Coordinates of C-alpha atoms and ligand atoms in Angstrom, one line a residue:
M233 CA -9.4 113.6 -117.1
K234 CA -10.6 115.9 -119.8
I235 CA -9.3 119.5 -120.0
V236 CA -11.4 122.2 -121.7
F237 CA -9.8 125.3 -122.6
T238 CA -12.1 128.5 -122.9
K239 CA -10.9 131.8 -124.1
D240 CA -12.2 133.6 -121.0
Y241 CA -14.2 133.5 -117.8
Q242 CA -17.5 134.3 -119.6
E243 CA -17.2 131.4 -122.0
L244 CA -15.9 129.3 -119.0
S245 CA -19.0 130.0 -117.0
L246 CA -21.4 129.3 -120.0
L247 CA -19.9 126.0 -120.7
A248 CA -20.2 124.9 -117.0
A249 CA -23.8 126.0 -116.9
Q250 CA -24.6 124.2 -120.2
L251 CA -23.0 121.0 -118.8
V252 CA -25.0 121.2 -115.8
A253 CA -28.2 121.9 -117.7
Q254 CA -27.7 119.1 -120.0
H255 CA -27.5 116.8 -117.0
I256 CA -30.7 118.0 -115.5
K257 CA -32.3 117.7 -118.7
E258 CA -31.2 113.9 -118.7
K259 CA -31.9 113.3 -115.3
P260 CA -34.5 116.0 -113.8
T261 CA -33.9 114.4 -110.1
L262 CA -30.2 115.1 -110.4
T263 CA -28.1 115.4 -107.3
L264 CA -25.7 118.2 -107.8
G265 CA -22.6 119.1 -105.6
L266 CA -22.0 122.8 -105.5
A267 CA -19.2 125.1 -104.6
T268 CA -18.8 128.7 -103.7
G269 CA -16.0 131.1 -104.1
S270 CA -15.8 133.7 -107.0
T271 CA -15.0 131.1 -109.7
P272 CA -18.6 129.7 -110.1
I273 CA -20.5 132.9 -109.9
G274 CA -20.7 133.3 -113.6
M275 CA -22.0 129.7 -113.8
Y276 CA -24.9 130.5 -111.4
Q277 CA -25.7 133.7 -113.5
E278 CA -25.9 131.6 -116.6
L279 CA -27.9 129.1 -114.7
V280 CA -30.3 131.5 -113.7
K281 CA -30.7 133.0 -117.1
L282 CA -31.5 129.5 -118.5
F283 CA -34.0 129.0 -115.9
K284 CA -35.6 132.6 -116.8
N285 CA -35.6 131.3 -120.6
Q286 CA -37.5 128.3 -119.3
E287 CA -34.8 126.1 -120.6
I288 CA -34.2 124.4 -117.2
D289 CA -36.3 123.2 -114.5
F290 CA -34.6 122.7 -111.0
Q291 CA -37.8 121.6 -109.1
H292 CA -36.8 118.0 -108.7
I293 CA -32.9 118.5 -108.0
T294 CA -30.9 118.0 -104.8
T295 CA -28.0 120.0 -104.1
F296 CA -25.3 119.6 -101.4
N297 CA -22.7 122.3 -100.8
L298 CA -19.0 121.5 -100.3
D299 CA -18.5 123.5 -97.3
E300 CA -19.2 126.2 -94.8
Y301 CA -17.2 128.4 -92.4
V302 CA -17.6 127.4 -88.7
G303 CA -19.3 130.0 -86.6
L304 CA -21.0 132.1 -89.2
V305 CA -24.8 132.3 -88.9
P306 CA -26.7 131.4 -92.2
D307 CA -27.7 135.1 -92.9
H308 CA -24.0 136.2 -92.3
K309 CA -23.0 138.0 -95.4
Q310 CA -19.9 135.9 -96.0
S311 CA -21.4 132.8 -95.0
Y312 CA -21.4 130.2 -98.0
N313 CA -25.2 129.9 -97.0
F314 CA -26.0 133.5 -97.8
F315 CA -23.6 133.3 -100.8
M316 CA -25.7 130.4 -102.3
Q317 CA -29.1 132.1 -101.5
K318 CA -28.1 135.5 -103.1
K319 CA -26.1 133.9 -105.9
F320 CA -28.6 131.1 -107.0
F321 CA -31.2 129.6 -104.9
E322 CA -33.3 132.8 -104.6
H323 CA -33.7 133.0 -108.4
V324 CA -34.6 129.5 -109.4
N325 CA -37.2 127.0 -108.2
I326 CA -35.2 124.6 -106.3
N327 CA -37.2 123.1 -103.5
K328 CA -35.9 124.4 -100.1
K329 CA -36.2 121.0 -98.6
N330 CA -33.6 119.6 -101.3
I331 CA -30.9 122.2 -100.3
F332 CA -28.1 120.7 -98.1
I333 CA -25.4 123.2 -97.0
P334 CA -23.0 122.4 -94.0
D335 CA -24.0 124.0 -90.6
G336 CA -21.3 125.9 -89.5
L337 CA -23.0 126.4 -86.1
T338 CA -23.4 122.7 -85.4
Q339 CA -22.7 121.8 -81.6
K340 CA -22.2 118.1 -82.5
P341 CA -19.8 118.3 -85.4
T342 CA -18.9 114.5 -85.5
E343 CA -22.6 113.5 -85.5
Y344 CA -23.5 116.2 -87.8
C345 CA -20.8 115.4 -90.4
A346 CA -21.8 111.8 -90.3
Q347 CA -25.4 112.8 -91.0
Y348 CA -24.3 115.0 -93.9
E349 CA -22.7 112.0 -95.5
Q350 CA -25.8 109.9 -94.8
E351 CA -27.7 112.5 -96.6
I352 CA -25.6 112.4 -99.7
K353 CA -26.1 108.5 -99.7
N354 CA -29.9 108.7 -99.0
R355 CA -30.0 110.5 -102.4
D356 CA -28.0 107.7 -104.1
G357 CA -24.7 109.8 -104.2
I358 CA -23.7 113.0 -106.0
D359 CA -24.4 112.9 -109.9
I360 CA -22.0 115.7 -110.6
Q361 CA -19.8 117.9 -108.4
I362 CA -18.7 121.5 -109.3
L363 CA -15.4 122.5 -107.7
G364 CA -13.2 125.6 -107.7
I365 CA -9.5 125.5 -106.6
G366 CA -7.7 127.3 -103.9
R367 CA -4.1 128.6 -104.8
D368 CA -2.7 125.9 -102.4
G369 CA -4.6 123.3 -104.1
H370 CA -7.6 122.8 -101.9
I371 CA -10.8 121.6 -102.9
G372 CA -13.9 122.5 -100.9
F373 CA -11.8 123.2 -98.0
N374 CA -9.4 120.3 -98.1
E375 CA -6.5 121.8 -97.4
P376 CA -2.8 120.4 -98.1
G377 CA -2.4 117.3 -96.0
S378 CA -6.0 116.0 -96.6
P379 CA -5.9 112.2 -96.7
I380 CA -7.7 110.5 -99.8
N381 CA -10.1 108.7 -97.4
S382 CA -11.2 112.0 -95.7
S383 CA -14.9 112.5 -95.4
T384 CA -17.0 115.5 -94.1
R385 CA -15.5 117.1 -91.1
V386 CA -14.3 120.1 -89.3
V387 CA -11.0 121.6 -90.5
N388 CA -8.5 124.3 -89.8
L389 CA -7.9 126.7 -92.6
D390 CA -4.3 127.5 -94.0
Q391 CA -3.1 130.8 -93.7
L392 CA -2.8 131.2 -97.4
T393 CA -6.8 130.5 -97.7
I394 CA -7.5 133.0 -94.9
Q395 CA -5.4 135.6 -96.7
D396 CA -7.1 134.9 -100.0
N397 CA -10.5 134.8 -98.5
A398 CA -9.8 138.1 -96.5
R399 CA -10.9 140.1 -99.5
F400 CA -14.7 138.9 -98.8
F401 CA -14.3 140.1 -95.4
D402 CA -13.2 143.7 -96.3
G403 CA -9.7 142.8 -96.3
N404 CA -9.6 142.0 -92.6
I405 CA -7.9 138.5 -91.9
N406 CA -8.9 138.7 -88.5
A407 CA -12.6 138.5 -89.5
V408 CA -12.1 135.3 -91.4
P409 CA -13.0 132.3 -89.5
K410 CA -10.2 130.0 -88.8
Q411 CA -12.4 126.8 -89.3
A412 CA -14.6 125.2 -91.7
I413 CA -16.8 122.3 -92.3
T414 CA -15.8 120.6 -95.5
M415 CA -17.0 117.6 -97.6
G416 CA -13.7 115.4 -97.7
I417 CA -11.5 114.0 -100.6
A418 CA -13.5 110.6 -100.5
S419 CA -16.7 112.5 -100.4
I420 CA -15.7 114.6 -103.5
L421 CA -14.1 111.4 -105.4
A422 CA -17.4 109.4 -104.7
A423 CA -19.2 111.8 -107.0
R424 CA -20.1 110.3 -110.4
E425 CA -18.6 113.2 -112.3
C426 CA -16.5 116.0 -111.0
V427 CA -16.0 119.3 -112.8
L428 CA -13.4 121.7 -111.6
L429 CA -13.5 125.4 -112.7
A430 CA -10.4 127.7 -112.8
S431 CA -10.0 131.2 -114.0
G432 CA -7.2 134.0 -114.1
T433 CA -3.7 134.0 -113.9
A434 CA -3.7 133.6 -110.1
K435 CA -4.7 130.0 -110.7
A436 CA -2.0 129.2 -113.4
K437 CA 0.7 127.9 -111.3
I438 CA -1.6 125.5 -109.1
I439 CA -3.5 124.2 -112.1
E440 CA 0.1 123.3 -113.5
R441 CA 1.0 121.8 -110.5
T442 CA -2.2 119.9 -109.8
F443 CA -2.8 118.3 -113.3
T444 CA 0.9 117.7 -114.5
G445 CA 2.6 116.8 -111.2
T446 CA 2.4 113.7 -109.0
I447 CA -0.7 113.0 -107.1
S448 CA -0.4 113.8 -103.5
E449 CA -2.0 115.0 -100.4
N450 CA 0.1 118.0 -100.4
I451 CA -2.0 119.2 -103.4
P452 CA -5.5 117.8 -102.5
A453 CA -7.0 118.6 -106.1
S454 CA -4.4 116.3 -107.4
F455 CA -6.4 113.4 -106.5
L456 CA -9.0 114.3 -109.2
Q457 CA -6.4 112.6 -111.7
M458 CA -7.7 109.4 -110.4
H459 CA -11.4 110.3 -110.8
P460 CA -12.9 108.1 -113.7
Q461 CA -14.9 111.1 -114.9
C462 CA -13.4 114.4 -114.3
T463 CA -13.5 117.5 -116.6
I464 CA -11.5 120.7 -115.9
I465 CA -12.7 123.8 -117.4
V466 CA -10.1 126.4 -117.5
D467 CA -9.9 129.8 -119.3
Q468 CA -6.6 131.1 -121.1
A469 CA -5.3 132.6 -118.2
A470 CA -5.4 129.9 -115.8
A471 CA -4.2 127.6 -118.4
S472 CA -1.1 129.6 -119.5
L473 CA 1.2 127.1 -117.9
L474 CA -0.3 124.3 -119.4
K475 CA 1.2 124.8 -122.8
S476 CA 2.4 121.2 -123.4
I477 CA -0.9 119.9 -123.1
Q478 CA -2.6 122.7 -124.8
S479 CA -0.5 122.1 -128.1
S480 CA -1.2 118.3 -128.0
Q481 CA -5.0 118.7 -128.0
Ligands
LIG242 C1 -12.8 129.0 -101.1 C2 -13.8 127.7 -101.2 C3 -13.3 126.6 -102.3 C4 -13.2 127.6 -103.6 C5 -11.8 128.5 -103.2 C6 -11.6 129.4 -104.6 O1 -11.7 128.7 -100.1 N1 -13.9 126.9 -100.0 O2 -14.5 125.9 -102.5 O3 -12.7 126.8 -104.5 O4 -12.3 129.3 -102.2 O5 -12.1 130.5 -104.5 P1 -12.0 131.5 -105.7 O6 -13.0 130.7 -106.7 O7 -12.8 132.7 -105.2 O8 -10.7 131.6 -106.3

Protein backbone atom coordinates (compact mmCIF):
# COMPACT_ATOMS: atom_id res chain seq x y z
CA MET A 1 0.00 0.00 0.00
CA LYS A 2 1.33 3.37 -1.00
CA ILE A 3 0.16 6.60 0.64
CA VAL A 4 0.56 9.83 -1.32
CA PHE A 5 0.28 13.01 0.71
CA THR A 6 -0.86 16.17 -1.07
CA LYS A 7 -1.03 19.69 0.25
CA ASP A 8 -4.67 20.25 -0.64
CA TYR A 9 -7.73 19.03 -2.54
CA GLN A 10 -6.59 20.66 -5.77
CA GLU A 11 -3.30 18.80 -5.79
CA LEU A 12 -5.08 15.55 -4.85
CA SER A 13 -7.47 15.96 -7.80
CA LEU A 14 -4.67 16.73 -10.23
CA LEU A 15 -2.58 13.75 -9.12
CA ALA A 16 -5.52 11.37 -9.36
CA ALA A 17 -6.37 12.63 -12.86
CA GLN A 18 -2.75 12.34 -13.98
CA LEU A 19 -2.61 8.79 -12.71
CA VAL A 20 -5.75 7.84 -14.66
CA ALA A 21 -4.46 9.67 -17.75
CA GLN A 22 -1.16 7.82 -17.58
CA HIS A 23 -2.97 4.48 -17.45
CA ILE A 24 -5.12 5.38 -20.46
CA LYS A 25 -2.02 6.41 -22.42
CA GLU A 26 -0.44 3.06 -21.63
CA LYS A 27 -3.64 1.12 -22.35
CA PRO A 28 -6.20 2.98 -24.49
CA THR A 29 -8.75 0.17 -23.93
CA LEU A 30 -8.53 0.56 -20.15
CA THR A 31 -11.38 -0.63 -17.92
CA LEU A 32 -11.85 2.03 -15.29
CA GLY A 33 -13.84 1.69 -12.08
CA LEU A 34 -15.43 4.97 -11.05
CA ALA A 35 -16.76 6.49 -7.84
CA THR A 36 -19.20 9.25 -6.98
CA GLY A 37 -19.52 11.46 -3.89
CA SER A 38 -17.96 14.91 -3.61
CA THR A 39 -14.35 13.74 -3.38
CA PRO A 40 -13.72 12.67 -7.00
CA ILE A 41 -15.39 15.75 -8.52
CA GLY A 42 -12.06 17.62 -8.79
CA MET A 43 -10.46 14.61 -10.48
CA TYR A 44 -13.27 14.54 -13.06
CA GLN A 45 -12.77 18.26 -13.70
CA GLU A 46 -9.06 17.70 -14.27
CA LEU A 47 -9.75 14.78 -16.60
CA VAL A 48 -12.14 16.94 -18.62
CA LYS A 49 -9.41 19.61 -18.88
CA LEU A 50 -6.91 17.03 -20.12
CA PHE A 51 -9.46 15.89 -22.70
CA LYS A 52 -10.13 19.46 -23.89
CA ASN A 53 -6.37 20.01 -24.24
CA GLN A 54 -6.29 16.83 -26.36
CA GLU A 55 -3.96 15.15 -23.92
CA ILE A 56 -6.24 12.18 -23.34
CA ASP A 57 -8.67 10.12 -25.39
CA PHE A 58 -11.52 8.21 -23.73
CA GLN A 59 -12.89 6.71 -26.94
CA HIS A 60 -11.86 3.12 -26.27
CA ILE A 61 -12.11 2.91 -22.49
CA THR A 62 -14.90 1.16 -20.56
CA THR A 63 -16.18 2.40 -17.20
CA PHE A 64 -17.95 0.64 -14.36
CA ASN A 65 -19.47 2.67 -11.56
CA LEU A 66 -19.35 1.32 -8.05
CA ASP A 67 -22.90 1.98 -6.99
CA GLU A 68 -26.34 3.52 -7.42
CA TYR A 69 -29.27 4.28 -5.14
CA VAL A 70 -32.21 1.89 -5.35
CA GLY A 71 -35.37 3.55 -6.61
CA LEU A 72 -33.98 6.65 -8.30
CA VAL A 73 -34.61 7.09 -12.01
CA PRO A 74 -31.41 7.74 -14.01
CA ASP A 75 -32.24 11.42 -14.54
CA HIS A 76 -33.07 12.07 -10.87
CA LYS A 77 -30.69 14.88 -9.90
CA GLN A 78 -29.22 12.90 -7.01
CA SER A 79 -28.85 9.62 -8.85
CA TYR A 80 -25.28 8.56 -9.44
CA ASN A 81 -26.17 8.10 -13.09
CA PHE A 82 -27.07 11.81 -13.36
CA PHE A 83 -23.96 12.75 -11.36
CA MET A 84 -21.68 10.87 -13.76
CA GLN A 85 -23.31 12.34 -16.86
CA LYS A 86 -23.06 15.91 -15.56
CA LYS A 87 -19.65 15.74 -13.90
CA PHE A 88 -17.85 13.68 -16.49
CA PHE A 89 -19.42 11.69 -19.32
CA GLU A 90 -21.14 14.65 -21.06
CA HIS A 91 -17.82 16.44 -21.37
CA VAL A 92 -15.64 13.73 -22.86
CA ASN A 93 -15.68 11.26 -25.75
CA ILE A 94 -16.57 8.07 -23.90
CA ASN A 95 -18.59 5.71 -26.04
CA LYS A 96 -22.03 5.40 -24.36
CA LYS A 97 -22.11 1.65 -24.90
CA ASN A 98 -18.98 1.33 -22.77
CA ILE A 99 -20.54 3.02 -19.72
CA PHE A 100 -21.86 0.75 -16.96
CA ILE A 101 -23.70 2.12 -13.93
CA PRO A 102 -25.84 -0.12 -11.72
CA ASP A 103 -29.54 0.21 -12.49
CA GLY A 104 -31.29 1.25 -9.28
CA LEU A 105 -34.66 0.43 -10.83
CA THR A 106 -34.01 -3.20 -11.66
CA GLN A 107 -36.91 -5.49 -10.85
CA LYS A 108 -34.68 -8.56 -10.76
CA PRO A 109 -31.80 -7.53 -8.50
CA THR A 110 -30.21 -10.97 -8.09
CA GLU A 111 -29.99 -11.64 -11.82
CA TYR A 112 -29.06 -8.05 -12.55
CA CYS A 113 -26.19 -7.98 -10.03
CA ALA A 114 -24.81 -11.28 -11.35
CA GLN A 115 -24.97 -9.82 -14.85
CA TYR A 116 -23.07 -6.69 -13.70
CA GLU A 117 -20.28 -8.90 -12.37
CA GLN A 118 -20.30 -10.82 -15.65
CA GLU A 119 -19.98 -7.60 -17.68
CA ILE A 120 -16.86 -6.73 -15.66
CA LYS A 121 -15.41 -10.19 -16.38
CA ASN A 122 -16.32 -9.88 -20.06
CA ARG A 123 -14.01 -6.87 -20.18
CA ASP A 124 -11.21 -8.80 -18.53
CA GLY A 125 -11.73 -7.14 -15.13
CA ILE A 126 -11.17 -3.62 -13.87
CA ASP A 127 -7.68 -2.22 -14.44
CA ILE A 128 -7.92 0.66 -12.01
CA GLN A 129 -10.64 1.31 -9.46
CA ILE A 130 -11.15 4.82 -8.08
CA LEU A 131 -12.66 4.92 -4.57
CA GLY A 132 -13.82 7.44 -2.02
CA ILE A 133 -14.49 6.56 1.60
CA GLY A 134 -17.45 7.12 3.89
CA ARG A 135 -16.96 8.25 7.50
CA ASP A 136 -17.95 4.75 8.65
CA GLY A 137 -15.29 3.23 6.40
CA HIS A 138 -17.58 2.23 3.55
CA ILE A 139 -16.26 1.88 0.02
CA GLY A 140 -18.83 1.95 -2.75
CA PHE A 141 -21.83 1.33 -0.52
CA ASN A 142 -20.21 -1.56 1.35
CA GLU A 143 -21.19 -0.64 4.86
CA PRO A 144 -19.59 -2.04 8.05
CA GLY A 145 -20.26 -5.78 8.20
CA SER A 146 -19.73 -6.27 4.46
CA PRO A 147 -17.89 -9.55 3.98
CA ILE A 148 -14.65 -9.82 2.07
CA ASN A 149 -16.24 -12.22 -0.41
CA SER A 150 -19.21 -9.96 -1.20
CA SER A 151 -20.04 -9.23 -4.83
CA THR A 152 -22.45 -6.79 -6.49
CA ARG A 153 -25.69 -6.79 -4.51
CA VAL A 154 -28.46 -4.72 -2.95
CA VAL A 155 -27.56 -3.33 0.49
CA ASN A 156 -29.24 -1.32 3.25
CA LEU A 157 -27.53 1.99 3.97
CA ASP A 158 -26.27 2.84 7.44
CA GLN A 159 -27.87 5.70 9.33
CA LEU A 160 -24.56 7.65 9.26
CA THR A 161 -24.37 7.30 5.48
CA ILE A 162 -27.98 8.43 5.07
CA GLN A 163 -27.26 11.37 7.36
CA ASP A 164 -24.03 12.31 5.50
CA ASN A 165 -25.65 12.04 2.09
CA ALA A 166 -28.71 14.07 3.10
CA ARG A 167 -26.73 17.20 2.16
CA PHE A 168 -27.23 16.23 -1.49
CA PHE A 169 -31.00 15.93 -0.91
CA ASP A 170 -31.51 19.49 0.40
CA GLY A 171 -30.67 18.26 3.88
CA ASN A 172 -33.77 16.08 3.92
CA ILE A 173 -32.87 12.73 5.51
CA ASN A 174 -36.24 11.27 4.49
CA ALA A 175 -35.48 11.87 0.82
CA VAL A 176 -32.31 9.75 0.89
CA PRO A 177 -32.93 6.24 -0.43
CA LYS A 178 -32.45 3.56 2.19
CA GLN A 179 -30.95 1.00 -0.16
CA ALA A 180 -28.37 0.89 -2.93
CA ILE A 181 -26.80 -1.49 -5.40
CA THR A 182 -23.06 -1.69 -4.88
CA MET A 183 -20.15 -3.63 -6.22
CA GLY A 184 -18.91 -5.85 -3.39
CA ILE A 185 -15.64 -5.98 -1.50
CA ALA A 186 -14.53 -8.93 -3.64
CA SER A 187 -15.45 -7.04 -6.84
CA ILE A 188 -13.35 -4.08 -5.68
CA LEU A 189 -10.38 -6.16 -4.51
CA ALA A 190 -10.37 -7.95 -7.88
CA ALA A 191 -9.35 -4.72 -9.63
CA ARG A 192 -5.71 -4.80 -10.70
CA GLU A 193 -5.13 -1.46 -8.98
CA CYS A 194 -7.13 0.51 -6.42
CA VAL A 195 -6.81 4.25 -5.78
CA LEU A 196 -8.62 5.70 -2.78
CA LEU A 197 -9.06 9.46 -2.47
CA ALA A 198 -9.78 11.25 0.81
CA SER A 199 -9.94 14.94 1.53
CA GLY A 200 -10.82 17.12 4.50
CA THR A 201 -10.75 16.86 8.27
CA ALA A 202 -14.04 14.93 8.37
CA LYS A 203 -12.13 11.96 6.89
CA ALA A 204 -9.05 12.16 9.15
CA LYS A 205 -10.31 9.76 11.80
CA ILE A 206 -11.54 7.07 9.43
CA ILE A 207 -8.37 7.31 7.32
CA GLU A 208 -6.30 6.73 10.44
CA ARG A 209 -8.49 3.80 11.59
CA THR A 210 -8.60 2.25 8.11
CA PHE A 211 -4.92 2.24 7.32
CA THR A 212 -3.26 1.91 10.71
CA GLY A 213 -5.73 -0.44 12.40
CA THR A 214 -6.52 -4.12 11.96
CA ILE A 215 -8.27 -5.40 8.86
CA SER A 216 -11.90 -5.99 9.67
CA GLU A 217 -15.42 -6.10 8.25
CA ASN A 218 -16.21 -3.32 10.71
CA ILE A 219 -14.21 -0.97 8.50
CA PRO A 220 -14.71 -2.30 4.98
CA ALA A 221 -12.04 0.01 3.50
CA SER A 222 -9.45 -1.71 5.71
CA PHE A 223 -9.61 -4.70 3.31
CA LEU A 224 -7.62 -2.51 0.93
CA GLN A 225 -4.57 -3.13 3.12
CA MET A 226 -4.57 -6.62 1.56
CA HIS A 227 -4.56 -5.34 -2.01
CA PRO A 228 -1.20 -5.76 -3.75
CA GLN A 229 -1.48 -2.53 -5.73
CA CYS A 230 -3.30 0.08 -3.71
CA THR A 231 -2.59 3.82 -3.58
CA ILE A 232 -4.20 6.16 -1.08
CA ILE A 233 -4.12 9.84 -2.08
CA VAL A 234 -4.86 12.08 0.90
CA ASP A 235 -4.67 15.81 1.41
CA GLN A 236 -3.14 17.30 4.55
CA ALA A 237 -6.47 17.59 6.34
CA ALA A 238 -7.48 13.95 5.76
CA ALA A 239 -3.97 12.81 6.69
CA SER A 240 -3.75 14.88 9.83
CA LEU A 241 -3.98 11.84 12.15
CA LEU A 242 -1.47 9.79 10.14
CA LYS A 243 1.45 11.68 11.65
CA SER A 244 3.68 8.70 12.40
CA ILE A 245 3.41 7.40 8.83
CA GLN A 246 3.94 10.84 7.34
CA SER A 247 7.11 11.46 9.27
CA SER A 248 8.55 8.08 8.31
CA GLN A 249 8.03 8.62 4.55
C1 LIG B 1 -21.15 7.79 -0.99
C2 LIG B 1 -20.64 6.88 -2.09
C3 LIG B 1 -19.20 6.46 -1.84
C4 LIG B 1 -18.37 7.67 -1.48
C5 LIG B 1 -18.90 8.28 -0.20
C6 LIG B 1 -18.10 9.45 0.30
O1 LIG B 1 -21.70 7.12 0.08
N1 LIG B 1 -21.42 5.71 -2.24
O2 LIG B 1 -18.69 5.82 -2.99
O3 LIG B 1 -17.03 7.31 -1.32
O4 LIG B 1 -20.22 8.70 -0.48
O5 LIG B 1 -18.56 10.63 -0.27
P1 LIG B 1 -17.82 12.02 -0.21
O6 LIG B 1 -16.69 11.92 -1.18
O7 LIG B 1 -18.86 13.01 -0.65
O8 LIG B 1 -17.36 12.22 1.18
